[in-house]
mmCIF file with all atom_site columns, C-alpha atoms in Angstrom:
data_model
loop_
_atom_site.group_PDB
_atom_site.id
_atom_site.type_symbol
_atom_site.label_atom_id
_atom_site.label_alt_id
_atom_site.label_comp_id
_atom_site.label_asym_id
_atom_site.label_entity_id
_atom_site.label_seq_id
_atom_site.pdbx_PDB_ins_code
_atom_site.Cartn_x
_atom_site.Cartn_y
_atom_site.Cartn_z
_atom_site.occupancy
_atom_site.B_iso_or_equiv
_atom_site.pdbx_formal_charge
_atom_site.auth_seq_id
_atom_site.auth_comp_id
_atom_site.auth_asym_id
_atom_site.auth_atom_id
_atom_site.pdbx_PDB_model_num
ATOM 1   C CA . MET A 1 1   ? -130.439 109.062 124.101 1.00 88.00 ? 1   MET A CA 1
ATOM 2   C CA . ARG A 1 2   ? -128.817 109.988 127.417 1.00 90.00 ? 2   ARG A CA 1
ATOM 3   C CA . ILE A 1 3   ? -126.730 107.833 129.756 1.00 88.00 ? 3   ILE A CA 1
ATOM 4   C CA . VAL A 1 4   ? -124.694 108.645 132.864 1.00 88.00 ? 4   VAL A CA 1
ATOM 5   C CA . LEU A 1 5   ? -121.577 107.473 134.676 1.00 82.00 ? 5   LEU A CA 1
ATOM 6   C CA . GLU A 1 6   ? -122.057 108.339 138.348 1.00 76.00 ? 6   GLU A CA 1
ATOM 7   C CA . LYS A 1 7   ? -119.338 108.779 140.945 1.00 71.00 ? 7   LYS A CA 1
ATOM 8   C CA . GLU A 1 8   ? -116.630 107.392 138.661 1.00 71.00 ? 8   GLU A CA 1
ATOM 9   C CA . ASN A 1 9   ? -113.854 109.650 139.938 1.00 69.00 ? 9   ASN A CA 1
ATOM 10  C CA . GLU A 1 10  ? -111.033 107.924 138.056 1.00 75.00 ? 10  GLU A CA 1
ATOM 11  C CA . LEU A 1 11  ? -112.927 108.484 134.789 1.00 77.00 ? 11  LEU A CA 1
ATOM 12  C CA . PHE A 1 12  ? -112.865 112.252 135.304 1.00 77.00 ? 12  PHE A CA 1
ATOM 13  C CA . ILE A 1 13  ? -109.353 111.963 133.968 1.00 85.00 ? 13  ILE A CA 1
ATOM 14  C CA . ILE A 1 14  ? -110.462 112.065 130.370 1.00 88.00 ? 14  ILE A CA 1
ATOM 15  C CA . ASN A 1 15  ? -107.640 109.788 129.245 1.00 90.00 ? 15  ASN A CA 1
ATOM 16  C CA . ASN A 1 16  ? -109.024 107.044 131.538 1.00 89.00 ? 16  ASN A CA 1
ATOM 17  C CA . LEU A 1 17  ? -112.568 107.620 130.301 1.00 90.00 ? 17  LEU A CA 1
ATOM 18  C CA . PHE A 1 18  ? -111.644 107.415 126.626 1.00 92.00 ? 18  PHE A CA 1
ATOM 19  C CA . LYS A 1 19  ? -109.591 104.280 127.254 1.00 92.00 ? 19  LYS A CA 1
ATOM 20  C CA . LYS A 1 20  ? -112.417 102.642 129.251 1.00 89.00 ? 20  LYS A CA 1
ATOM 21  C CA . ILE A 1 21  ? -115.047 103.218 126.550 1.00 91.00 ? 21  ILE A CA 1
ATOM 22  C CA . GLU A 1 22  ? -112.533 102.543 123.753 1.00 92.00 ? 22  GLU A CA 1
ATOM 23  C CA . LEU A 1 23  ? -113.156 105.902 122.105 1.00 93.00 ? 23  LEU A CA 1
ATOM 24  C CA . ASN A 1 24  ? -110.945 106.727 119.135 1.00 94.00 ? 24  ASN A CA 1
ATOM 25  C CA . VAL A 1 25  ? -110.769 110.514 119.504 1.00 96.00 ? 25  VAL A CA 1
ATOM 26  C CA . GLU A 1 26  ? -109.033 110.891 116.143 1.00 96.00 ? 26  GLU A CA 1
ATOM 27  C CA . ASN A 1 27  ? -112.251 109.811 114.395 1.00 95.00 ? 27  ASN A CA 1
ATOM 28  C CA . TYR A 1 28  ? -113.946 113.108 115.287 1.00 95.00 ? 28  TYR A CA 1
ATOM 29  C CA . ASN A 1 29  ? -113.453 116.839 115.390 1.00 94.00 ? 29  ASN A CA 1
ATOM 30  C CA . TRP A 1 30  ? -114.120 118.165 118.890 1.00 94.00 ? 30  TRP A CA 1
ATOM 31  C CA . LEU A 1 31  ? -115.722 121.267 120.295 1.00 92.00 ? 31  LEU A CA 1
ATOM 32  C CA . LEU A 1 32  ? -114.577 121.677 123.900 1.00 90.00 ? 32  LEU A CA 1
ATOM 33  C CA . SER A 1 33  ? -116.754 124.114 125.809 1.00 90.00 ? 33  SER A CA 1
ATOM 34  C CA . ASP A 1 34  ? -117.753 125.387 129.240 1.00 85.00 ? 34  ASP A CA 1
ATOM 35  C CA . MET A 1 35  ? -114.422 124.171 130.634 1.00 82.00 ? 35  MET A CA 1
ATOM 36  C CA . THR A 1 36  ? -113.736 125.224 134.203 1.00 79.00 ? 36  THR A CA 1
ATOM 37  C CA . ASP A 1 37  ? -111.117 124.161 136.705 1.00 73.00 ? 37  ASP A CA 1
ATOM 38  C CA . THR A 1 38  ? -109.081 122.172 134.197 1.00 73.00 ? 38  THR A CA 1
ATOM 39  C CA . GLN A 1 39  ? -106.257 120.075 135.613 1.00 72.00 ? 39  GLN A CA 1
ATOM 40  C CA . ILE A 1 40  ? -103.445 119.047 133.262 1.00 75.00 ? 40  ILE A CA 1
ATOM 41  C CA . PHE A 1 41  ? -100.674 116.690 134.299 1.00 74.00 ? 41  PHE A CA 1
ATOM 42  C CA . ASN A 1 42  ? -97.513  115.384 132.701 1.00 77.00 ? 42  ASN A CA 1
ATOM 43  C CA . ASP A 1 43  ? -95.792  112.582 134.619 1.00 77.00 ? 43  ASP A CA 1
ATOM 44  C CA . ASN A 1 44  ? -98.035  113.325 137.646 1.00 70.00 ? 44  ASN A CA 1
ATOM 45  C CA . GLU A 1 45  ? -96.929  116.964 137.780 1.00 70.00 ? 45  GLU A CA 1
ATOM 46  C CA . TYR A 1 46  ? -99.375  119.834 137.239 1.00 60.00 ? 46  TYR A CA 1
ATOM 47  C CA . VAL A 1 47  ? -98.794  121.764 134.006 1.00 65.00 ? 47  VAL A CA 1
ATOM 48  C CA . GLU A 1 48  ? -99.925  125.334 133.343 1.00 63.00 ? 48  GLU A CA 1
ATOM 49  C CA . HIS A 1 49  ? -101.162 125.055 129.748 1.00 55.00 ? 49  HIS A CA 1
ATOM 50  C CA . THR A 1 50  ? -101.830 128.453 128.195 1.00 54.00 ? 50  THR A CA 1
ATOM 51  C CA . SER A 1 51  ? -104.770 127.244 126.083 1.00 54.00 ? 51  SER A CA 1
ATOM 52  C CA . LEU A 1 52  ? -106.474 124.855 128.469 1.00 57.00 ? 52  LEU A CA 1
ATOM 53  C CA . THR A 1 53  ? -105.953 125.626 132.158 1.00 47.00 ? 53  THR A CA 1
ATOM 54  C CA . HIS A 1 54  ? -108.097 128.749 132.200 1.00 54.00 ? 54  HIS A CA 1
ATOM 55  C CA . SER A 1 55  ? -111.867 128.934 131.857 1.00 59.00 ? 55  SER A CA 1
ATOM 56  C CA . ILE A 1 56  ? -112.662 128.434 128.184 1.00 63.00 ? 56  ILE A CA 1
ATOM 57  C CA . GLU A 1 57  ? -115.923 129.232 126.469 1.00 72.00 ? 57  GLU A CA 1
ATOM 58  C CA . CYS A 1 58  ? -115.073 127.037 123.489 1.00 80.00 ? 58  CYS A CA 1
ATOM 59  C CA . LEU A 1 59  ? -112.225 125.502 121.517 1.00 83.00 ? 59  LEU A CA 1
ATOM 60  C CA . LEU A 1 60  ? -112.498 123.577 118.234 1.00 87.00 ? 60  LEU A CA 1
ATOM 61  C CA . ILE A 1 61  ? -109.791 120.929 117.823 1.00 90.00 ? 61  ILE A CA 1
ATOM 62  C CA . LYS A 1 62  ? -109.216 118.181 115.264 1.00 93.00 ? 62  LYS A CA 1
ATOM 63  C CA . GLY A 1 63  ? -109.270 114.655 116.622 1.00 95.00 ? 63  GLY A CA 1
ATOM 64  C CA . ASP A 1 64  ? -105.673 113.877 115.693 1.00 95.00 ? 64  ASP A CA 1
ATOM 65  C CA . LYS A 1 65  ? -104.506 116.993 117.574 1.00 94.00 ? 65  LYS A CA 1
ATOM 66  C CA . LEU A 1 66  ? -106.570 116.047 120.632 1.00 93.00 ? 66  LEU A CA 1
ATOM 67  C CA . LYS A 1 67  ? -105.115 112.526 120.486 1.00 95.00 ? 67  LYS A CA 1
ATOM 68  C CA . LYS A 1 68  ? -101.557 113.949 120.494 1.00 94.00 ? 68  LYS A CA 1
ATOM 69  C CA . LEU A 1 69  ? -102.452 116.234 123.413 1.00 89.00 ? 69  LEU A CA 1
ATOM 70  C CA . LEU A 1 70  ? -103.830 113.260 125.372 1.00 91.00 ? 70  LEU A CA 1
ATOM 71  C CA . GLU A 1 71  ? -100.725 111.216 124.618 1.00 92.00 ? 71  GLU A CA 1
ATOM 72  C CA . GLU A 1 72  ? -98.617  113.938 126.233 1.00 90.00 ? 72  GLU A CA 1
ATOM 73  C CA . PHE A 1 73  ? -100.903 115.077 129.065 1.00 88.00 ? 73  PHE A CA 1
ATOM 74  C CA . HIS A 1 74  ? -103.570 113.697 131.411 1.00 88.00 ? 74  HIS A CA 1
ATOM 75  C CA . MET A 1 75  ? -106.542 116.033 131.819 1.00 85.00 ? 75  MET A CA 1
ATOM 76  C CA . SER A 1 76  ? -109.516 116.369 134.140 1.00 84.00 ? 76  SER A CA 1
ATOM 77  C CA . PHE A 1 77  ? -112.288 118.951 134.418 1.00 82.00 ? 77  PHE A CA 1
ATOM 78  C CA . THR A 1 78  ? -114.705 120.023 137.102 1.00 84.00 ? 78  THR A CA 1
ATOM 79  C CA . PHE A 1 79  ? -117.118 121.127 134.386 1.00 88.00 ? 79  PHE A CA 1
ATOM 80  C CA . ALA A 1 80  ? -116.817 120.721 130.621 1.00 91.00 ? 80  ALA A CA 1
ATOM 81  C CA . VAL A 1 81  ? -118.676 119.602 127.520 1.00 94.00 ? 81  VAL A CA 1
ATOM 82  C CA . PHE A 1 82  ? -116.867 117.649 124.803 1.00 95.00 ? 82  PHE A CA 1
ATOM 83  C CA . THR A 1 83  ? -118.890 117.563 121.572 1.00 95.00 ? 83  THR A CA 1
ATOM 84  C CA . ALA A 1 84  ? -117.936 114.926 118.990 1.00 95.00 ? 84  ALA A CA 1
ATOM 85  C CA . LEU A 1 85  ? -118.404 116.196 115.451 1.00 93.00 ? 85  LEU A CA 1
ATOM 86  C CA . PRO A 1 86  ? -117.964 114.148 112.271 1.00 91.00 ? 86  PRO A CA 1
ATOM 87  C CA . SER A 1 87  ? -114.384 114.516 111.018 1.00 88.00 ? 87  SER A CA 1
ATOM 88  C CA . LYS A 1 88  ? -115.541 114.677 107.394 1.00 84.00 ? 88  LYS A CA 1
ATOM 89  C CA . ILE A 1 89  ? -117.416 117.933 107.978 1.00 74.00 ? 89  ILE A CA 1
ATOM 90  C CA . ASN A 1 90  ? -115.167 120.989 107.769 1.00 69.00 ? 90  ASN A CA 1
ATOM 91  C CA . HIS A 1 91  ? -117.798 123.704 108.196 1.00 69.00 ? 91  HIS A CA 1
ATOM 92  C CA . PHE A 1 92  ? -119.980 123.962 111.266 1.00 69.00 ? 92  PHE A CA 1
ATOM 93  C CA . GLU A 1 93  ? -122.681 126.454 112.040 1.00 72.00 ? 93  GLU A CA 1
ATOM 94  C CA . ILE A 1 94  ? -122.353 126.975 115.745 1.00 77.00 ? 94  ILE A CA 1
ATOM 95  C CA . PHE A 1 95  ? -125.083 129.287 116.973 1.00 80.00 ? 95  PHE A CA 1
ATOM 96  C CA . GLU A 1 96  ? -124.917 128.231 120.598 1.00 84.00 ? 96  GLU A CA 1
ATOM 97  C CA . VAL A 1 97  ? -122.052 126.690 122.532 1.00 87.00 ? 97  VAL A CA 1
ATOM 98  C CA . PRO A 1 98  ? -122.921 123.648 124.683 1.00 90.00 ? 98  PRO A CA 1
ATOM 99  C CA . GLU A 1 99  ? -122.925 124.412 128.409 1.00 89.00 ? 99  GLU A CA 1
ATOM 100 C CA . ILE A 1 100 ? -123.401 122.234 131.467 1.00 89.00 ? 100 ILE A CA 1
ATOM 101 C CA . TYR A 1 101 ? -122.659 124.688 134.282 1.00 85.00 ? 101 TYR A CA 1
ATOM 102 C CA . ASP A 1 102 ? -125.735 126.781 135.175 1.00 86.00 ? 102 ASP A CA 1
ATOM 103 C CA . ASN A 1 103 ? -127.720 125.345 132.242 1.00 88.00 ? 103 ASN A CA 1
ATOM 104 C CA . GLU A 1 104 ? -131.178 124.195 133.381 1.00 89.00 ? 104 GLU A CA 1
ATOM 105 C CA . ASP A 1 105 ? -131.965 122.767 129.933 1.00 89.00 ? 105 ASP A CA 1
ATOM 106 C CA . TYR A 1 106 ? -129.112 120.281 130.298 1.00 88.00 ? 106 TYR A CA 1
ATOM 107 C CA . TRP A 1 107 ? -131.106 118.449 132.964 1.00 88.00 ? 107 TRP A CA 1
ATOM 108 C CA . SER A 1 108 ? -134.121 117.843 130.755 1.00 89.00 ? 108 SER A CA 1
ATOM 109 C CA . GLU A 1 109 ? -134.638 114.227 129.720 1.00 87.00 ? 109 GLU A CA 1
ATOM 110 C CA . ASN A 1 110 ? -135.327 115.555 126.203 1.00 89.00 ? 110 ASN A CA 1
ATOM 111 C CA . TYR A 1 111 ? -132.083 117.524 125.901 1.00 91.00 ? 111 TYR A CA 1
ATOM 112 C CA . VAL A 1 112 ? -130.268 116.929 122.607 1.00 92.00 ? 112 VAL A CA 1
ATOM 113 C CA . PRO A 1 113 ? -126.792 118.087 121.578 1.00 92.00 ? 113 PRO A CA 1
ATOM 114 C CA . THR A 1 114 ? -126.718 121.828 120.955 1.00 89.00 ? 114 THR A CA 1
ATOM 115 C CA . ILE A 1 115 ? -124.921 121.442 117.621 1.00 89.00 ? 115 ILE A CA 1
ATOM 116 C CA . PRO A 1 116 ? -127.145 119.563 115.147 1.00 87.00 ? 116 PRO A CA 1
ATOM 117 C CA . GLN A 1 117 ? -124.211 117.808 113.409 1.00 87.00 ? 117 GLN A CA 1
ATOM 118 C CA . ALA A 1 118 ? -122.921 116.397 116.713 1.00 91.00 ? 118 ALA A CA 1
ATOM 119 C CA . GLU A 1 119 ? -122.701 112.636 117.039 1.00 93.00 ? 119 GLU A CA 1
ATOM 120 C CA . PHE A 1 120 ? -122.648 112.905 120.822 1.00 95.00 ? 120 PHE A CA 1
ATOM 121 C CA . GLU A 1 121 ? -121.749 115.148 123.762 1.00 95.00 ? 121 GLU A CA 1
ATOM 122 C CA . ILE A 1 122 ? -119.886 114.224 126.921 1.00 95.00 ? 122 ILE A CA 1
ATOM 123 C CA . GLY A 1 123 ? -120.761 116.483 129.841 1.00 93.00 ? 123 GLY A CA 1
ATOM 124 C CA . PHE A 1 124 ? -118.526 116.550 132.918 1.00 90.00 ? 124 PHE A CA 1
ATOM 125 C CA . PHE A 1 125 ? -120.514 117.706 135.937 1.00 87.00 ? 125 PHE A CA 1
ATOM 126 C CA . ASP A 1 126 ? -118.953 118.899 139.172 1.00 81.00 ? 126 ASP A CA 1
ATOM 127 C CA . SER A 1 127 ? -116.255 116.191 139.289 1.00 78.00 ? 127 SER A CA 1
ATOM 128 C CA . SER A 1 128 ? -118.918 113.615 140.109 1.00 77.00 ? 128 SER A CA 1
ATOM 129 C CA . ASP A 1 129 ? -120.935 112.565 137.061 1.00 85.00 ? 129 ASP A CA 1
ATOM 130 C CA . ILE A 1 130 ? -120.331 112.214 133.328 1.00 89.00 ? 130 ILE A CA 1
ATOM 131 C CA . ILE A 1 131 ? -123.376 112.546 131.086 1.00 92.00 ? 131 ILE A CA 1
ATOM 132 C CA . PHE A 1 132 ? -123.437 111.281 127.498 1.00 92.00 ? 132 PHE A CA 1
ATOM 133 C CA . THR A 1 133 ? -126.043 112.600 125.072 1.00 94.00 ? 133 THR A CA 1
ATOM 134 C CA . GLY A 1 134 ? -126.549 111.800 121.415 1.00 92.00 ? 134 GLY A CA 1
ATOM 135 C CA . ASP A 1 135 ? -126.593 109.062 118.800 1.00 86.00 ? 135 ASP A CA 1
ATOM 136 C CA . LYS A 1 136 ? -128.151 105.881 120.202 1.00 88.00 ? 136 LYS A CA 1
ATOM 137 C CA . GLN A 1 137 ? -125.819 103.546 118.295 1.00 87.00 ? 137 GLN A CA 1
ATOM 138 C CA . ALA A 1 138 ? -122.659 105.254 119.561 1.00 86.00 ? 138 ALA A CA 1
ATOM 139 C CA . LEU A 1 139 ? -123.938 105.450 123.134 1.00 90.00 ? 139 LEU A CA 1
ATOM 140 C CA . ASN A 1 140 ? -125.033 101.798 123.116 1.00 89.00 ? 140 ASN A CA 1
ATOM 141 C CA . GLY A 1 141 ? -121.459 100.883 122.191 1.00 88.00 ? 141 GLY A CA 1
ATOM 142 C CA . PHE A 1 142 ? -120.080 102.906 125.106 1.00 89.00 ? 142 PHE A CA 1
ATOM 143 C CA . GLN A 1 143 ? -122.708 101.517 127.470 1.00 86.00 ? 143 GLN A CA 1
ATOM 144 C CA . LYS A 1 144 ? -121.333 97.992  126.976 1.00 85.00 ? 144 LYS A CA 1
ATOM 145 C CA . LYS A 1 145 ? -117.900 99.071  128.214 1.00 85.00 ? 145 LYS A CA 1
ATOM 146 C CA . ALA A 1 146 ? -118.675 100.892 131.476 1.00 84.00 ? 146 ALA A CA 1
ATOM 147 C CA . ASN A 1 147 ? -121.182 101.001 134.340 1.00 78.00 ? 147 ASN A CA 1
ATOM 148 C CA . PHE A 1 148 ? -123.720 103.456 132.915 1.00 85.00 ? 148 PHE A CA 1
ATOM 149 C CA . THR A 1 149 ? -127.185 104.198 134.230 1.00 81.00 ? 149 THR A CA 1
ATOM 150 C CA . SER A 1 150 ? -130.069 105.671 132.254 1.00 81.00 ? 150 SER A CA 1
ATOM 151 C CA . PHE A 1 151 ? -130.527 109.427 132.462 1.00 84.00 ? 151 PHE A CA 1
ATOM 152 C CA . LYS A 1 152 ? -134.084 108.902 133.709 1.00 82.00 ? 152 LYS A CA 1
ATOM 153 C CA . ASN A 1 153 ? -132.874 106.770 136.648 1.00 83.00 ? 153 ASN A CA 1
ATOM 154 C CA . TYR A 1 154 ? -130.123 109.294 137.334 1.00 76.00 ? 154 TYR A CA 1
ATOM 155 C CA . ILE A 1 155 ? -132.568 112.229 137.522 1.00 76.00 ? 155 ILE A CA 1
ATOM 156 C CA . GLU A 1 156 ? -135.104 110.302 139.614 1.00 79.00 ? 156 GLU A CA 1
ATOM 157 C CA . THR A 1 157 ? -132.561 109.047 142.175 1.00 74.00 ? 157 THR A CA 1
ATOM 158 C CA . PRO A 1 158 ? -132.612 111.181 145.335 1.00 68.00 ? 158 PRO A CA 1
ATOM 159 C CA . ILE A 1 159 ? -129.312 112.806 146.228 1.00 60.00 ? 159 ILE A CA 1
#
């Protein structure tokens, strides 16, 4: 299943997005990938974070660590993919890192998360749209909390 939040600028601050959809980040392990132009703020002041403010191919982080990071900082991304992985799994076979920037396959209606164990992916595209892909039950829960459109309608809508 794929759903999209379009032109929701305030939700590009990931803290706002997670709060809006009532996502408990500590319930998952996270693979953060294809992160470009990351903005990190603490008390409305930009912070140069050595691990996150540069282009990152991928970073695996436990949910409780991500939660602590989000309690201290507000973050936004021009491009990024956040992949939610079950917290009970400690070993992942990652053959390909999820990408949104310059990835034609990402725009296919049949795209599925790159990592088979993933419960869902959140793709941040060009500071304008946020695309969710994955488990229908999880996405249906999110869909009730924000103004999502179907991926099919999103793709078919002229720019």
